[in-house]
Amino acid sequence: MSSAVAYYRVSTQRQGRSGLGIEAQRAAVAHFAEAEGIDIIQEFTEVETGKGSDALDRRPQLAAALALARQAKCPVIVAKLDRLSREPLSPA
């Protein structure tokens, strides 16, 4: 069985308090992990906007998830790519 780190994010305190956004993301990641035979070694949750050039600096849980994934040599799984960034990705 392979391993992965899970990362969940909501943009507002209201979404975070409701639990609906996080719970939906957790369910989607769990479903994917089970279907693919992936063991989630740790989950990271954050309530912070994904907008702005300093968004990564304001998201310590994302930094921690990425650091653990590098250490464990495994991927980070998110329910949707917009949980990582709201800014469009520029072509390489």
Coordinates of N, CA, C and O in Angstrom, one line a residue:
M1 N 0.8 -1.2 0.0 CA 0.0 0.0 0.0 C 0.9 1.2 0.0 O 1.8 1.3 0.8
S2 N 0.6 2.2 -0.9 CA 1.4 3.4 -0.9 C 0.8 4.4 0.1 O -0.3 4.3 0.6
S3 N 1.6 5.5 0.4 CA 1.2 6.4 1.4 C 1.0 7.8 0.8 O 1.5 8.1 -0.3
A4 N 0.3 8.7 1.5 CA 0.1 10.1 1.0 C -0.3 10.9 2.2 O -0.7 10.4 3.3
V5 N -0.1 12.2 2.1 CA -0.5 13.2 3.0 C -1.8 13.9 2.5 O -1.9 14.1 1.3
A6 N -2.7 14.2 3.3 CA -4.0 14.9 2.9 C -3.9 16.3 3.4 O -3.5 16.6 4.5
Y7 N -4.4 17.2 2.5 CA -4.5 18.6 2.9 C -5.9 19.1 2.5 O -6.4 18.9 1.4
Y8 N -6.5 19.8 3.5 CA -7.9 20.3 3.4 C -7.8 21.8 3.7 O -7.1 22.2 4.6
R9 N -8.5 22.6 2.9 CA -8.6 24.1 3.2 C -9.9 24.6 2.9 O -10.6 24.3 1.9
V10 N -10.4 25.5 3.7 CA -11.5 26.4 3.4 C -11.1 27.8 3.5 O -10.1 28.1 4.2
S11 N -11.8 28.7 2.8 CA -11.4 30.1 2.7 C -11.8 31.0 3.8 O -11.1 32.0 4.1
T12 N -12.9 30.7 4.5 CA -13.4 31.6 5.5 C -13.6 30.9 6.8 O -13.8 29.7 6.9
Q13 N -13.7 31.7 7.9 CA -14.0 31.1 9.2 C -15.3 30.5 9.2 O -15.6 29.5 9.9
R14 N -16.3 31.1 8.5 CA -17.7 30.6 8.5 C -17.7 29.2 7.9 O -18.3 28.3 8.4
Q15 N -16.9 29.0 6.8 CA -16.8 27.7 6.2 C -16.2 26.7 7.1 O -16.6 25.6 7.3
G16 N -15.1 27.2 7.8 CA -14.4 26.3 8.8 C -15.3 25.9 9.9 O -15.2 24.8 10.4
R17 N -16.1 26.8 10.5 CA -17.0 26.5 11.6 C -18.1 25.5 11.2 O -18.5 24.7 12.0
S18 N -18.5 25.7 10.0 CA -19.7 24.8 9.5 C -19.2 23.4 9.4 O -20.0 22.5 9.6
G19 N -18.0 23.2 9.1 CA -17.5 21.8 8.9 C -17.8 21.2 7.6 O -17.3 20.1 7.3
L20 N -18.8 21.8 6.9 CA -19.2 21.2 5.7 C -18.2 21.1 4.6 O -18.0 20.1 4.0
G21 N -17.4 22.2 4.4 CA -16.4 22.2 3.4 C -15.3 21.2 3.7 O -14.9 20.4 2.9
I22 N -14.8 21.2 4.9 CA -13.8 20.3 5.3 C -14.2 18.8 5.3 O -13.5 18.0 4.8
E23 N -15.4 18.6 5.8 CA -15.9 17.2 5.8 C -16.1 16.7 4.4 O -15.9 15.5 4.1
A24 N -16.6 17.5 3.5 CA -16.8 17.1 2.1 C -15.4 16.8 1.5 O -15.3 15.8 0.7
Q25 N -14.4 17.6 1.8 CA -13.1 17.3 1.2 C -12.5 16.1 1.8 O -11.9 15.2 1.1
R26 N -12.7 15.9 3.1 CA -12.2 14.7 3.8 C -12.8 13.4 3.2 O -12.1 12.4 3.0
A27 N -14.1 13.5 2.9 CA -14.8 12.3 2.4 C -14.3 12.0 0.9 O -14.1 10.9 0.6
A28 N -14.1 13.1 0.2 CA -13.6 12.9 -1.2 C -12.2 12.3 -1.2 O -11.9 11.3 -2.0
V29 N -11.3 12.8 -0.3 CA -10.0 12.2 -0.2 C -10.0 10.8 0.3 O -9.3 9.9 -0.3
A30 N -10.8 10.5 1.3 CA -10.9 9.2 1.8 C -11.4 8.2 0.8 O -10.9 7.1 0.6
H31 N -12.4 8.6 0.0 CA -12.9 7.8 -1.1 C -11.8 7.5 -2.1 O -11.6 6.3 -2.5
F32 N -11.1 8.5 -2.5 CA -10.0 8.3 -3.5 C -8.9 7.4 -3.0 O -8.5 6.5 -3.6
A33 N -8.5 7.7 -1.7 CA -7.5 6.9 -1.1 C -7.9 5.4 -1.0 O -7.0 4.5 -1.3
E34 N -9.1 5.1 -0.6 CA -9.5 3.8 -0.5 C -9.6 3.1 -1.8 O -9.1 1.9 -2.0
A35 N -10.1 3.8 -2.8 CA -10.2 3.2 -4.2 C -8.8 2.9 -4.8 O -8.6 1.9 -5.5
E36 N -7.8 3.7 -4.4 CA -6.5 3.6 -5.0 C -5.5 2.8 -4.1 O -4.3 2.6 -4.4
G37 N -6.0 2.4 -2.9 CA -5.1 1.6 -2.0 C -4.0 2.5 -1.4 O -2.9 2.0 -1.2
I38 N -4.4 3.7 -1.0 CA -3.4 4.6 -0.5 C -3.7 4.8 1.0 O -4.9 5.0 1.4
D39 N -2.7 4.8 1.8 CA -2.8 5.0 3.3 C -2.5 6.5 3.5 O -1.4 7.0 3.2
I40 N -3.4 7.2 4.1 CA -3.2 8.6 4.5 C -2.4 8.6 5.8 O -2.9 8.2 6.9
I41 N -1.2 9.1 5.8 CA -0.3 9.0 7.0 C -0.6 10.2 7.9 O -0.3 10.1 9.1
Q42 N -1.1 11.3 7.3 CA -1.4 12.5 8.2 C -2.3 13.4 7.4 O -2.2 13.5 6.2
E43 N -3.1 14.1 8.1 CA -4.0 15.1 7.5 C -3.7 16.5 8.1 O -3.4 16.7 9.3
F44 N -3.8 17.5 7.2 CA -3.5 18.9 7.6 C -4.7 19.7 7.2 O -5.2 19.6 6.0
T45 N -5.2 20.6 8.0 CA -6.4 21.4 7.8 C -6.1 22.9 8.0 O -5.4 23.2 9.0
E46 N -6.6 23.7 7.2 CA -6.4 25.1 7.3 C -7.6 25.9 6.9 O -8.4 25.6 6.0
V47 N -7.8 27.1 7.6 CA -8.8 28.0 7.2 C -8.1 29.3 6.8 O -7.6 30.1 7.7
E48 N -7.9 29.5 5.5 CA -7.2 30.6 5.0 C -7.5 30.7 3.5 O -7.7 29.8 2.8
T49 N -7.5 32.0 3.0 CA -7.7 32.2 1.6 C -6.6 31.7 0.8 O -5.4 31.6 1.3
G50 N -6.9 31.3 -0.4 CA -5.8 30.9 -1.4 C -5.4 32.0 -2.3 O -4.6 31.8 -3.2
K51 N -6.0 33.2 -2.1 CA -5.7 34.4 -3.0 C -4.5 35.1 -2.5 O -4.1 35.1 -1.3
G52 N -3.8 35.8 -3.4 CA -2.7 36.7 -3.1 C -1.4 36.1 -3.3 O -1.2 34.9 -3.2
S53 N -0.4 36.9 -3.6 CA 0.9 36.5 -3.8 C 1.6 35.9 -2.6 O 2.6 35.1 -2.7
D54 N 1.1 36.2 -1.4 CA 1.7 35.7 -0.2 C 0.9 34.6 0.4 O 1.1 34.3 1.6
A55 N 0.0 34.0 -0.3 CA -0.9 33.0 0.2 C -0.1 31.8 0.8 O -0.5 31.3 1.9
L56 N 0.9 31.4 0.2 CA 1.7 30.3 0.7 C 2.3 30.6 2.1 O 2.4 29.8 3.0
D57 N 2.8 31.9 2.2 CA 3.4 32.3 3.5 C 2.4 32.3 4.6 O 2.7 32.2 5.8
R58 N 1.1 32.5 4.3 CA 0.0 32.6 5.3 C -0.6 31.2 5.6 O -1.6 31.1 6.3
R59 N 0.0 30.1 5.0 CA -0.6 28.8 5.2 C 0.4 27.8 5.7 O 1.0 27.0 5.0
P60 N 0.7 27.9 7.0 CA 1.7 27.0 7.6 C 1.3 25.5 7.6 O 2.2 24.7 7.5
Q61 N 0.0 25.2 7.5 CA -0.4 23.8 7.4 C 0.0 23.2 6.1 O 0.4 22.1 6.0
L62 N -0.1 24.0 5.0 CA 0.3 23.6 3.7 C 1.8 23.4 3.7 O 2.3 22.3 3.1
A63 N 2.5 24.3 4.2 CA 4.0 24.1 4.3 C 4.4 22.8 5.1 O 5.2 22.1 4.6
A64 N 3.7 22.6 6.2 CA 3.9 21.4 6.9 C 3.6 20.1 6.1 O 4.3 19.1 6.2
A65 N 2.4 20.1 5.4 CA 2.0 19.0 4.6 C 3.1 18.7 3.5 O 3.5 17.6 3.3
L66 N 3.6 19.8 2.9 CA 4.6 19.6 1.8 C 5.9 19.1 2.4 O 6.5 18.2 1.8
A67 N 6.3 19.6 3.6 CA 7.5 19.1 4.2 C 7.4 17.6 4.5 O 8.4 16.9 4.3
L68 N 6.3 17.2 5.1 CA 6.1 15.8 5.5 C 6.1 14.9 4.2 O 6.7 13.9 4.2
A69 N 5.5 15.4 3.2 CA 5.4 14.6 1.9 C 6.8 14.5 1.3 O 7.2 13.4 0.8
R70 N 7.6 15.5 1.4 CA 9.0 15.4 0.9 C 9.8 14.4 1.8 O 10.5 13.6 1.2
Q71 N 9.6 14.5 3.1 CA 10.3 13.6 4.0 C 9.9 12.1 3.7 O 10.7 11.2 3.7
A72 N 8.6 11.9 3.6 CA 8.1 10.6 3.4 C 8.1 10.1 1.9 O 7.8 9.0 1.7
K73 N 8.5 11.0 1.1 CA 8.6 10.7 -0.4 C 7.3 10.2 -0.9 O 7.2 9.1 -1.5
C74 N 6.2 11.0 -0.6 CA 4.9 10.6 -1.0 C 4.1 11.9 -1.5 O 4.6 13.0 -1.2
P75 N 3.0 11.7 -2.1 CA 2.2 12.8 -2.6 C 1.4 13.5 -1.6 O 1.1 12.9 -0.5
V76 N 0.9 14.7 -1.9 CA -0.1 15.4 -1.1 C -1.4 15.2 -1.9 O -1.4 15.6 -3.1
I77 N -2.4 14.8 -1.2 CA -3.7 14.6 -1.9 C -4.7 15.7 -1.4 O -4.8 16.0 -0.2
V78 N -5.3 16.4 -2.4 CA -6.4 17.4 -2.1 C -7.6 17.0 -2.8 O -7.6 16.3 -3.9
A79 N -8.8 17.5 -2.4 CA -10.0 17.1 -3.0 C -10.2 17.8 -4.3 O -10.7 17.2 -5.3
K80 N -9.7 19.1 -4.4 CA -9.7 19.8 -5.7 C -8.5 20.7 -5.7 O -8.0 21.1 -4.7
L81 N -8.0 20.9 -6.9 CA -6.8 21.7 -7.1 C -6.9 23.1 -6.5 O -6.0 23.8 -6.1
D82 N -8.2 23.7 -6.5 CA -8.3 25.0 -6.0 C -8.1 25.1 -4.5 O -8.1 26.2 -3.9
R83 N -7.9 24.0 -3.8 CA -7.6 24.0 -2.4 C -6.1 24.4 -2.2 O -5.7 24.8 -1.2
L84 N -5.3 24.3 -3.3 CA -3.9 24.7 -3.2 C -3.7 26.1 -3.6 O -2.9 26.8 -3.0
S85 N -4.5 26.6 -4.6 CA -4.3 27.9 -5.1 C -5.5 28.5 -5.8 O -6.2 27.7 -6.5
R86 N -5.7 29.7 -5.7 CA -6.8 30.4 -6.4 C -6.3 31.1 -7.6 O -7.0 31.5 -8.5
E87 N -5.0 31.3 -7.7 CA -4.3 32.0 -8.8 C -4.1 31.1 -9.9 O -3.7 29.9 -9.7
P88 N -4.3 31.5 -11.2 CA -4.1 30.6 -12.3 C -2.6 30.3 -12.4 O -1.7 31.1 -12.1
L89 N -2.3 29.1 -12.8 CA -0.9 28.6 -12.9 C -0.4 29.1 -14.2 O -1.1 29.0 -15.3
S90 N 0.8 29.7 -14.2 CA 1.4 30.2 -15.5 C 2.1 29.1 -16.2 O 2.6 28.1 -15.6
P91 N 2.1 29.1 -17.5 CA 2.7 28.0 -18.3 C 4.2 28.0 -18.0 O 4.8 29.0 -17.8
A92 N 4.8 26.8 -18.1 CA 6.2 26.7 -17.8 C 7.0 27.0 -19.0 O 6.7 27.0 -20.1

